[in-house]
Short mmCIF file of C-alpha atoms and ligand atoms in Angstrom, two decimals:
data_model
loop_
_atom_site.label_atom_id
_atom_site.label_comp_id
_atom_site.label_asym_id
_atom_site.label_seq_id
_atom_site.Cartn_x
_atom_site.Cartn_y
_atom_site.Cartn_z
CA MET A 1 -12.44 -8.71 -24.55
CA LYS A 2 -10.37 -10.01 -27.37
CA PHE A 3 -10.32 -7.66 -30.33
CA THR A 4 -9.25 -8.88 -33.66
CA THR A 5 -7.26 -6.89 -36.15
CA THR A 6 -10.34 -6.50 -38.31
CA LEU A 7 -11.67 -3.86 -35.99
CA THR A 8 -11.41 -0.44 -37.47
CA ALA A 9 -9.61 2.36 -35.76
CA ALA A 10 -12.92 4.08 -35.23
CA SER A 11 -14.45 1.15 -33.43
CA LEU A 12 -11.34 0.75 -31.33
CA ALA A 13 -11.62 4.36 -30.33
CA ALA A 14 -15.25 3.84 -29.44
CA VAL A 15 -14.30 0.88 -27.28
CA ALA A 16 -11.50 2.84 -25.67
CA ALA A 17 -13.86 5.62 -24.76
CA ALA A 18 -15.97 3.14 -22.85
CA GLY A 19 -13.12 1.77 -20.81
CA LYS A 20 -9.51 0.75 -20.98
CA ASP A 21 -8.15 -2.11 -23.05
CA ALA A 22 -4.40 -1.93 -22.86
CA PHE A 23 -2.51 -2.39 -19.66
CA SER A 24 -0.16 0.46 -18.85
CA PHE A 25 1.83 1.56 -15.86
CA ALA A 26 4.43 3.94 -14.55
CA VAL A 27 6.66 3.76 -11.50
CA LEU A 28 7.00 6.82 -9.31
CA ARG A 29 10.50 6.52 -7.92
CA PHE A 30 11.63 7.96 -4.63
CA ASP A 31 15.41 7.81 -4.78
CA GLY A 32 17.70 7.44 -1.84
CA ASP A 33 17.08 10.84 -0.27
CA GLY A 34 15.11 9.60 2.71
CA PHE A 35 11.59 10.45 3.74
CA LEU A 36 9.80 13.79 3.70
CA THR A 37 9.41 13.25 7.44
CA GLU A 38 9.03 10.57 10.08
CA GLY A 39 7.21 10.38 13.37
CA LEU A 40 4.28 9.22 15.45
CA VAL A 41 1.85 10.70 12.98
CA ASP A 42 -1.03 9.23 10.99
CA PRO A 43 -3.62 11.71 9.74
CA ILE A 44 -5.76 8.85 8.42
CA VAL A 45 -6.08 6.65 11.50
CA ASN A 46 -5.27 9.13 14.29
CA PRO A 47 -6.17 12.58 12.95
CA GLY A 48 -5.14 15.36 15.31
CA ALA A 49 -3.53 12.97 17.74
CA GLN A 50 -0.40 10.98 18.31
CA ALA A 51 -0.27 7.87 16.18
CA SER A 52 0.22 4.50 17.81
CA HIS A 53 3.43 3.89 15.93
CA TYR A 54 6.22 5.51 13.98
CA HIS A 55 5.87 6.11 10.26
CA GLY A 56 8.11 7.09 7.38
CA VAL A 57 6.31 9.49 5.05
CA MET A 58 6.92 10.52 1.44
CA GLY A 59 5.32 13.23 -0.65
CA GLY A 60 3.83 16.68 -0.19
CA SER A 61 5.02 19.06 2.50
CA ASN A 62 1.55 19.99 3.78
CA PHE A 63 1.47 16.66 5.59
CA GLY A 64 0.56 16.94 9.26
CA THR A 65 -1.44 15.42 12.07
CA THR A 66 -4.56 16.35 10.16
CA VAL A 67 -4.95 16.36 6.40
CA GLU A 68 -8.29 17.27 4.90
CA GLY A 69 -9.64 17.79 1.41
CA GLU A 70 -7.35 19.73 -0.88
CA GLN A 71 -4.86 20.72 1.80
CA LEU A 72 -2.03 18.77 0.22
CA LEU A 73 -2.39 20.60 -3.08
CA ASP A 74 -0.93 23.71 -1.44
CA SER A 75 2.25 21.91 -0.41
CA LYS A 76 5.32 24.03 -1.02
CA CYS A 77 7.30 21.02 -2.15
CA THR A 78 7.13 17.27 -2.57
CA THR A 79 9.54 14.36 -2.58
CA ALA A 80 7.75 13.00 -5.67
CA LYS A 81 9.36 13.48 -9.07
CA ILE A 82 6.18 14.97 -10.52
CA LYS A 83 5.61 18.56 -9.51
CA ASN A 84 1.83 18.23 -9.32
CA ASP A 85 1.91 15.14 -7.11
CA LYS A 86 1.64 16.41 -3.54
CA SER A 87 0.23 13.10 -2.29
CA ASN A 88 1.53 11.46 0.87
CA TYR A 89 2.68 7.86 0.91
CA TRP A 90 3.64 6.27 4.22
CA ILE A 91 4.43 2.98 5.92
CA ASN A 92 5.25 1.66 9.34
CA HIS A 93 9.00 2.05 9.83
CA LEU A 94 11.28 -0.96 10.19
CA PHE A 95 13.58 -1.39 13.21
CA PHE A 96 16.42 -3.70 14.20
CA GLN A 97 16.07 -5.30 17.63
CA ASP A 98 19.51 -6.40 18.79
CA PRO A 99 19.49 -10.18 19.41
CA ASN A 100 22.15 -9.65 22.07
CA ASP A 101 20.21 -6.91 23.81
CA PRO A 102 16.44 -7.09 23.31
CA ASN A 103 16.11 -3.65 24.89
CA SER A 104 18.03 -2.05 22.09
CA PHE A 105 16.31 -0.82 18.93
CA GLU A 106 17.78 0.96 15.93
CA LYS A 107 16.08 2.34 12.89
CA VAL A 108 16.64 0.47 9.67
CA ASP A 109 17.22 3.24 7.18
CA LEU A 110 15.27 3.50 3.99
CA PHE A 111 17.22 2.60 0.88
CA TYR A 112 14.60 3.83 -1.57
CA MET A 113 10.96 3.39 -2.43
CA ASN A 114 8.95 2.81 -5.59
CA VAL A 115 5.26 3.44 -6.04
CA TYR A 116 3.80 1.62 -9.02
CA TYR A 117 0.81 3.19 -10.71
CA PHE A 118 -0.94 0.39 -12.57
CA PHE A 119 -3.58 1.50 -15.08
CA GLU A 120 -5.46 -1.69 -15.66
CA PRO A 121 -7.85 -2.80 -18.39
CA GLY A 122 -11.54 -2.87 -17.65
CA ASP A 123 -14.90 -1.72 -18.94
CA GLN A 124 -14.75 1.39 -16.81
CA ASP A 125 -12.26 4.19 -17.35
CA VAL A 126 -9.50 4.63 -14.81
CA GLU A 127 -10.10 7.99 -13.13
CA PRO A 128 -7.67 10.12 -11.15
CA PHE A 129 -7.80 9.92 -7.38
CA PRO A 130 -9.97 12.70 -5.98
CA ALA A 131 -7.83 15.10 -3.94
CA GLY A 132 -7.96 14.18 -0.28
CA LEU A 133 -8.79 10.50 -0.83
CA LYS A 134 -7.51 8.45 2.12
CA MET A 135 -6.58 4.81 1.75
CA LEU A 136 -5.02 2.25 4.05
CA SER A 137 -3.99 -1.27 3.04
CA GLY A 138 -2.80 -3.97 5.42
CA ASN A 139 -3.67 -4.51 9.07
CA THR A 140 -1.57 -3.07 11.89
CA THR A 141 -3.29 -5.18 14.54
CA THR A 142 -2.64 -8.62 13.19
CA ARG A 143 0.19 -10.91 14.24
CA SER A 144 -1.34 -13.88 12.44
CA PRO A 145 -0.63 -15.11 8.92
CA PRO A 146 -3.10 -14.11 6.23
CA ALA A 147 -5.76 -16.65 5.32
CA ALA A 148 -4.40 -16.52 1.77
CA GLY A 149 -1.16 -18.15 2.98
CA GLY A 150 2.18 -17.03 1.54
CA LYS A 151 0.88 -15.48 -1.64
CA ILE A 152 -0.60 -12.17 -2.64
CA ASN A 153 -4.27 -12.32 -3.59
CA LEU A 154 -6.03 -9.19 -4.79
CA ASP A 155 -9.10 -10.76 -6.37
CA PRO A 156 -12.07 -11.31 -4.06
CA ASN A 157 -13.25 -14.10 -6.37
CA GLN A 158 -10.04 -16.02 -5.66
CA GLY A 159 -10.42 -16.19 -1.89
CA PRO A 160 -9.28 -14.04 1.01
CA ILE A 161 -7.39 -10.90 0.05
CA ASN A 162 -3.74 -10.57 1.03
CA PRO A 163 -2.18 -7.30 -0.14
CA VAL A 164 1.21 -7.48 1.63
CA GLN A 165 4.41 -9.49 1.34
CA TRP A 166 8.12 -9.29 1.98
CA THR A 167 10.55 -9.85 -0.86
CA CYS A 168 14.09 -10.93 -0.16
CA PRO A 169 16.22 -12.12 -3.07
CA ARG A 170 19.12 -14.38 -2.03
CA THR A 171 22.04 -15.89 -3.89
CA SER A 172 21.00 -19.27 -2.52
CA TYR A 173 17.76 -20.53 -1.00
CA ASP A 174 19.47 -23.33 0.89
CA PRO A 175 18.39 -23.10 3.63
CA PRO A 176 15.04 -21.72 2.50
CA SER A 177 13.88 -18.30 3.70
CA TYR A 178 10.82 -19.86 5.31
CA PRO A 179 10.41 -23.31 6.90
CA ALA A 180 9.06 -25.69 4.26
CA ASP A 181 5.96 -26.70 6.17
CA SER A 182 5.33 -23.44 8.00
CA ASP A 183 1.74 -22.71 8.95
CA GLY A 184 2.69 -19.18 9.87
CA SER A 185 2.29 -19.57 13.62
CA MET A 186 6.01 -19.66 14.43
CA ALA A 187 7.55 -18.29 11.24
CA GLY A 188 6.43 -16.80 7.96
CA ILE A 189 5.17 -18.64 4.88
CA GLN A 190 6.92 -18.71 1.54
CA ASP A 191 5.11 -17.62 -1.59
CA PRO A 192 4.49 -20.96 -3.31
CA GLN A 193 5.61 -19.38 -6.59
CA ASN A 194 8.66 -17.45 -5.43
CA GLN A 195 11.33 -18.58 -3.01
CA GLY A 196 12.37 -14.97 -2.64
CA ALA A 197 9.05 -13.76 -1.26
CA GLY A 198 6.49 -14.62 1.35
CA VAL A 199 4.42 -13.37 4.23
CA GLY A 200 6.26 -12.59 7.46
CA PHE A 201 9.93 -11.74 7.74
CA PRO A 202 12.29 -14.20 6.02
CA LEU A 203 14.68 -16.02 8.36
CA TYR A 204 17.88 -15.30 6.44
CA PRO A 205 19.55 -12.12 5.19
CA CYS A 206 18.75 -10.92 1.71
CA ASP A 207 22.05 -11.12 -0.11
CA GLY A 208 21.02 -11.12 -3.75
CA TYR A 209 22.32 -8.48 -6.04
CA ALA A 210 21.97 -5.13 -4.24
CA SER A 211 18.80 -6.47 -2.75
CA PRO A 212 17.88 -5.43 0.71
CA HIS A 213 14.66 -6.41 2.32
CA ARG A 214 11.59 -5.17 0.46
CA GLN A 215 8.18 -4.38 1.91
CA ASP A 216 5.45 -4.86 -0.72
CA ILE A 217 1.98 -3.34 -0.35
CA HIS A 218 -0.88 -3.32 -2.86
CA PHE A 219 -3.84 -0.96 -2.62
CA PRO A 220 -7.42 -1.51 -3.75
CA SER A 221 -8.49 0.41 -6.85
CA CYS A 222 -12.25 0.90 -6.51
CA TYR A 223 -13.45 4.02 -4.71
CA ASN A 224 -17.00 4.53 -3.44
CA PRO A 225 -17.78 8.25 -3.62
CA LYS A 226 -20.90 7.77 -1.50
CA VAL A 227 -18.72 6.69 1.41
CA GLY A 228 -16.35 9.57 0.91
CA LEU A 229 -12.74 10.61 1.14
CA ASP A 230 -12.12 10.18 4.86
CA ASP A 231 -13.76 6.86 5.72
CA TYR A 232 -10.69 4.77 4.91
CA GLU A 233 -12.17 1.63 6.45
CA ASN A 234 -15.11 1.55 4.03
CA ASN A 235 -14.39 3.72 1.03
CA MET A 236 -12.37 1.28 -1.08
CA ALA A 237 -12.94 -2.16 -2.59
CA TRP A 238 -10.83 -4.66 -4.51
CA PRO A 239 -11.86 -5.14 -8.13
CA THR A 240 -12.60 -8.57 -9.46
CA ASN A 241 -10.23 -9.73 -12.15
CA ASN A 242 -11.64 -11.37 -15.24
CA GLY A 243 -8.71 -12.32 -17.43
CA GLY A 244 -6.88 -9.12 -16.61
CA ARG A 245 -9.92 -6.86 -16.89
CA MET A 246 -10.84 -5.26 -13.61
CA SER A 247 -14.40 -4.70 -12.47
CA CYS A 248 -15.40 -2.48 -9.61
CA PRO A 249 -18.66 -2.93 -7.70
CA GLU A 250 -21.66 -0.93 -8.93
CA GLY A 251 -21.38 2.74 -8.09
CA TYR A 252 -17.62 2.69 -7.53
CA ILE A 253 -15.05 4.73 -9.45
CA ARG A 254 -12.05 2.90 -10.85
CA VAL A 255 -8.78 4.55 -9.81
CA PRO A 256 -5.13 3.55 -10.35
CA HIS A 257 -3.90 0.44 -8.58
CA LEU A 258 -1.05 1.53 -6.32
CA PHE A 259 1.74 -0.79 -5.29
CA TYR A 260 4.48 0.25 -2.85
CA GLU A 261 7.91 -1.32 -2.86
CA VAL A 262 9.88 -0.12 0.15
CA TYR A 263 13.55 -1.12 0.17
CA TRP A 264 15.15 -1.12 3.62
CA LYS A 265 18.88 -1.14 4.32
CA THR A 266 18.75 -4.34 6.31
CA ASP A 267 22.10 -5.29 4.86
CA ALA A 268 23.71 -2.70 7.14
CA PHE A 269 22.94 -5.13 9.98
CA ASN A 270 24.21 -8.32 8.35
CA ASP A 271 27.09 -8.67 10.78
CA ARG A 272 24.91 -7.94 13.80
CA TRP A 273 22.83 -11.13 13.79
CA THR A 274 23.37 -14.82 13.22
CA PRO A 275 20.50 -16.57 11.51
CA ASP A 276 19.29 -19.58 13.46
CA GLY A 277 16.41 -20.55 11.21
CA LYS A 278 13.89 -19.47 13.85
CA THR A 279 14.17 -15.81 14.63
CA THR A 280 14.91 -12.54 12.90
CA PRO A 281 16.03 -9.20 14.36
CA TRP A 282 13.41 -7.21 12.46
CA VAL A 283 10.49 -5.53 14.13
CA LEU A 284 7.99 -3.08 12.72
CA SER A 285 7.41 0.15 14.59
CA ASN A 286 4.09 -1.15 15.92
CA GLY A 287 5.95 -3.88 17.83
CA ASP A 288 5.44 -6.61 15.25
CA PRO A 289 8.35 -9.08 14.89
CA THR A 290 6.39 -11.25 12.43
CA GLY A 291 6.02 -8.78 9.56
CA TYR A 292 2.36 -9.72 9.06
CA SER A 293 1.12 -6.29 10.10
CA SER A 294 2.91 -4.45 7.33
CA HIS A 295 0.66 -1.74 5.96
CA GLY A 296 0.68 1.37 3.85
CA ASP A 297 -1.25 4.61 3.76
CA PHE A 298 -2.02 7.08 1.01
CA ILE A 299 -3.69 10.47 0.79
CA SER A 300 -4.07 11.87 -2.68
CA GLY A 301 -2.59 15.28 -3.28
CA TRP A 302 -2.63 14.95 -7.07
CA ASP A 303 -3.74 17.70 -9.33
CA GLU A 304 -6.46 15.62 -10.92
CA GLU A 305 -5.91 16.73 -14.51
CA THR A 306 -2.21 15.95 -14.25
CA LEU A 307 -2.91 12.42 -13.09
CA ARG A 308 -5.63 12.03 -15.72
CA THR A 309 -3.14 12.92 -18.43
CA ILE A 310 -0.66 10.40 -17.07
CA ILE A 311 -3.33 7.68 -16.89
CA ASN A 312 -4.42 8.35 -20.45
CA THR A 313 -1.08 8.91 -22.16
CA CYS A 314 1.73 7.30 -20.20
CA ASN A 315 3.13 3.79 -20.24
CA ALA A 316 6.63 4.63 -19.05
CA GLY A 317 6.73 1.47 -16.95
CA THR A 318 9.88 0.90 -14.97
CA SER A 319 11.73 3.71 -16.66
CA GLY A 320 9.77 5.93 -14.32
CA MET A 321 6.79 8.23 -14.25
CA ASP A 322 9.14 11.17 -14.75
CA LYS A 323 9.67 9.81 -18.27
CA CYS A 324 5.99 10.21 -19.15
CA PRO A 325 5.40 12.57 -22.08
CA ASN A 326 3.92 16.03 -21.62
CA ILE A 327 3.27 15.94 -17.90
CA PRO A 328 1.16 18.97 -16.98
CA GLY A 329 3.16 21.11 -14.58
CA GLY A 330 6.33 19.23 -15.40
CA LEU A 331 8.83 17.61 -13.13
CA ASN A 332 9.64 18.48 -9.57
CA ASP A 333 12.39 21.09 -9.45
CA VAL A 334 12.69 21.41 -5.67
CA GLN A 335 15.37 19.26 -4.10
CA ASP A 336 15.51 18.07 -0.52
CA CYS A 337 11.89 18.57 0.42
CA LYS A 338 11.84 17.82 4.17
CA ILE A 339 9.63 18.86 7.07
CA PRO A 340 10.12 18.34 10.81
CA ALA A 341 8.16 15.56 12.47
CA PRO A 342 4.65 16.94 13.01
CA LEU A 343 4.72 15.15 16.38
CA GLY A 344 7.79 14.18 18.37
CA LYS A 345 10.93 14.06 16.35
CA VAL A 346 12.64 12.28 13.53
CA LEU A 347 14.83 9.65 15.14
CA ALA A 348 18.52 9.67 14.39
CA SER A 349 19.98 6.87 12.36
CA SER A 350 22.71 4.58 13.72
CA THR A 351 21.49 5.25 17.21
CA LYS A 352 20.32 2.80 19.84
CA PHE A 353 17.05 3.40 21.63
CA ASN A 354 15.80 1.35 24.53
CA SER A 355 12.23 1.16 23.31
CA LEU A 356 10.26 1.50 20.16
CA PRO A 357 8.65 4.91 19.60
CA GLY A 358 5.42 5.05 21.58
CA ASN A 359 6.96 2.41 23.84
CA ASN A 360 5.25 -0.29 21.80
CA LYS A 361 5.84 -3.77 23.14
CA VAL A 362 7.07 -6.50 20.87
CA THR A 363 4.47 -9.25 20.59
CA GLY A 364 4.25 -12.25 18.30
CA TRP A 365 6.43 -15.28 17.45
CA GLY A 366 8.04 -16.05 20.78
CA HIS A 367 7.51 -12.57 22.16
CA GLY A 368 4.11 -13.29 23.65
CA GLY A 369 0.88 -13.03 21.74
CA VAL A 370 0.90 -15.74 19.13
CA THR A 371 2.69 -18.34 21.20
CA GLY A 372 0.72 -17.60 24.32
CA GLY A 373 3.60 -16.31 26.39
CA SER A 374 3.79 -12.93 27.96
CA VAL A 375 7.38 -11.98 27.54
CA GLU A 376 7.81 -8.35 26.75
CA SER A 377 11.00 -7.18 25.29
CA THR A 378 10.84 -3.88 27.08
CA PRO A 379 10.48 -4.03 30.84
CA ALA A 380 7.47 -2.18 32.13
CA SER A 381 9.74 -0.25 34.41
CA SER A 382 11.70 1.15 31.53
CA SER A 383 11.92 4.89 31.67
CA SER A 384 12.46 5.15 28.01
CA ALA A 385 9.00 5.96 26.79
CA TYR A 386 9.04 7.95 23.63
CA ASP A 387 6.53 10.35 25.10
CA ALA A 388 6.06 12.57 22.16
CA GLY A 389 2.86 12.60 23.77
CA ALA A 390 -0.50 13.91 24.43
CA ALA A 391 0.93 16.40 26.87
CA SER A 392 2.93 18.13 24.21
CA PRO A 393 1.27 17.39 20.95
CA THR A 394 3.19 19.95 19.00
CA GLY A 395 6.38 19.68 20.85
CA ALA A 396 9.69 18.09 20.73
CA GLY A 397 8.53 16.61 23.97
CA GLY A 398 10.25 13.56 25.22
CA ALA A 399 12.51 11.40 23.28
CA PHE A 400 14.00 8.09 23.37
CA ILE A 401 16.83 7.67 25.71
CA GLU A 402 19.70 7.21 23.42
CA GLN A 403 21.91 4.50 24.75
CA SER A 404 24.91 5.22 22.68
CA SER A 405 25.84 6.15 19.22
CA THR A 406 27.12 3.27 17.24
CA ASN A 407 28.68 5.38 14.55
CA SER A 408 28.45 2.41 12.32
CA PRO A 409 28.96 3.56 8.80
CA ALA A 410 26.26 2.83 6.34
CA GLU A 411 27.24 -0.31 4.61
CA THR A 412 27.19 -0.93 0.97
CA PRO A 413 24.71 -3.54 -0.11
CA VAL A 414 26.23 -6.83 -0.96
CA VAL A 415 26.73 -6.86 -4.66
CA SER A 416 27.50 -10.07 -6.38
CA ALA A 417 27.87 -10.66 -10.05
CA ALA A 418 25.51 -13.57 -9.96
CA SER A 419 21.90 -13.20 -10.79
CA THR A 420 19.38 -14.40 -8.34
CA PRO A 421 18.09 -17.62 -9.79
CA GLU A 422 14.52 -17.54 -10.83
CA ASN A 423 12.67 -20.48 -9.61
CA ASN A 424 9.58 -22.29 -10.65
CA PRO A 425 9.29 -20.39 -13.88
CA ASN A 426 6.32 -22.33 -15.09
CA VAL A 427 4.06 -22.19 -12.11
CA GLU A 428 0.64 -20.83 -12.77
CA VAL A 429 -0.01 -17.31 -11.61
CA VAL A 430 -3.19 -16.70 -9.73
CA TRP A 431 -2.55 -13.04 -9.15
CA ASP A 432 -1.64 -10.60 -11.73
CA TYR A 433 0.70 -7.93 -10.67
CA VAL A 434 3.93 -9.48 -9.90
CA THR A 435 6.50 -6.80 -9.42
CA VAL A 436 8.16 -5.53 -12.49
CA THR A 437 11.40 -4.35 -11.11
CA GLU A 438 13.93 -5.29 -13.67
CA THR A 439 15.79 -2.06 -13.99
CA THR A 440 16.49 0.38 -11.28
CA THR A 441 18.48 3.53 -11.44
CA ILE A 442 19.20 5.24 -8.21
CA GLY A 443 20.07 8.83 -8.76
CA ALA A 444 21.86 10.13 -5.75
CA ALA A 445 22.03 6.92 -3.80
CA PRO A 446 25.38 6.52 -2.07
CA THR A 447 25.48 2.91 -3.09
CA PRO A 448 26.05 1.25 -6.42
CA ALA A 449 22.96 1.46 -8.56
CA PRO A 450 21.70 -2.03 -9.07
CA ALA A 451 21.49 -2.70 -12.74
CA LYS A 452 18.96 -5.41 -12.28
CA ARG A 453 16.54 -6.54 -9.72
CA HIS A 454 15.50 -10.05 -9.85
CA ALA A 455 11.88 -10.24 -9.18
CA ARG A 456 9.86 -12.64 -11.14
CA HIS A 457 11.17 -12.04 -14.63
CA ASN A 458 8.92 -14.79 -15.80
CA HIS A 459 5.98 -12.53 -15.12
CA GLY A 460 7.51 -9.26 -16.12
CA HIS A 461 6.53 -7.11 -19.03
CA GLY A 462 5.73 -10.15 -21.08
CA GLY A 463 3.45 -11.38 -18.35
CA PHE A 464 1.25 -8.35 -18.62
CA ALA A 465 0.74 -8.79 -22.32
CA GLY A 466 0.49 -12.53 -21.98
CA ARG A 467 -2.27 -12.40 -19.49
CA ARG A 468 -4.88 -11.23 -21.88
C1 NAG B 501 -7.01 -7.06 11.68
O1 NAG B 501 -6.46 -8.09 12.45
C2 NAG B 501 -7.16 -8.34 13.66
C3 NAG B 501 -6.34 -9.33 14.46
O2 NAG B 501 -6.01 -10.46 13.70
C4 NAG B 501 -8.56 -8.83 13.33
O3 NAG B 501 -9.27 -9.05 14.51
C5 NAG B 501 -9.26 -7.78 12.49
O4 NAG B 501 -10.51 -8.26 12.07
C6 NAG B 501 -8.43 -7.41 11.28
N1 NAG B 501 -9.03 -6.28 10.62
C7 NAG B 501 -9.41 -6.32 9.36
C8 NAG B 501 -10.00 -5.05 8.83
O5 NAG B 501 -9.30 -7.30 8.66
#
């Protein structure tokens, strides 16, 4: 796949027509305006029913308990910056479980979210997502560490896939974010190449430069049209990676490689917990205090020709997809796109609830499950069931019992002048898409816009070029 400069322009064009040779990407930024909606809704896994856990959802306003085919394309508005992107992007919401009162849960608010669109080299063209394509990455059931250990692995030829991590830059890694010899059964596992990342929740607060806790989720980029749009458990595959060129299995269509970065305002809780090197106050909405079950969902609501143009002509990178040239349909001109929760209600921020939505029990790492105990953080007798429920599927039925309003003001992320030190700069990379999050501009965010994020500079822009 190495082309020398002796190739003529014509032959390069011929090669390009047969596939993609240059790596390009663009980040779709969701600034600090919150989600489109939240709730016990998941039209991929639980269509037409109450979802098992609470999600935060970005994107097109035609989201609901069922989403089929081209339904999203008719959305009146979207939280995406591109007018013709009515896709939905969602994740399991993060909560704070008060260490001093295990029956008290508060939402961790979203800071902002980035969705990377990687357009990778390969012999096949990268095609737009077909409208209505449903994808899920990660595993909501698991409370066990991935077989891949602390690192991301997206290449089936390199061993078991692990598409999810947590990233948590700190001004100092003494003590380390994960126990040095962790096997994942009692705490998470550090990424061997990055002290600021790993699988499972880190044990110390993220206090790097404007750097709250980040949920990282990669998606597979090979779609099998024979399986179809709705069969999210079987319709996608991970491409193999040969020196940066991606290959999909026979009969699959190559689509963009999505990567979610979800930044949570965990720093608002810094004075509410004391790290002990063993436990964290974080719990995912599905009752997971380990962080292993992090997952993301996507339904495409792209106008296909708009996305095709972006794939073929844009390499805006971290400056943002909204900086792509000549985007068909242009930029989103509707502010504040929000819809009510399709089921239940959007939970208030800064409010204590005495159970997780759906009354999910907390299991894993000393909460039963993994360690063999049976301690549940919420007593069975609790009357606090969310109860958005089957009995009132469209309704505002039920609610958490709100214990009290904390009225705690949103805190400003800790901002220090110091850069987060980059560590192990020379370690070999066995996976390719390390996050490229050097520059972040947060439009309307009420907090100082971080000028720099410190993720893996050693494998930043240069890394992409250097790989091939
Ligand atoms: C998800 O995790 C559960 C529990 O560890 C496991 O049994 C199941 O096979 C996993 N599912 C997938 C699709 O890997």
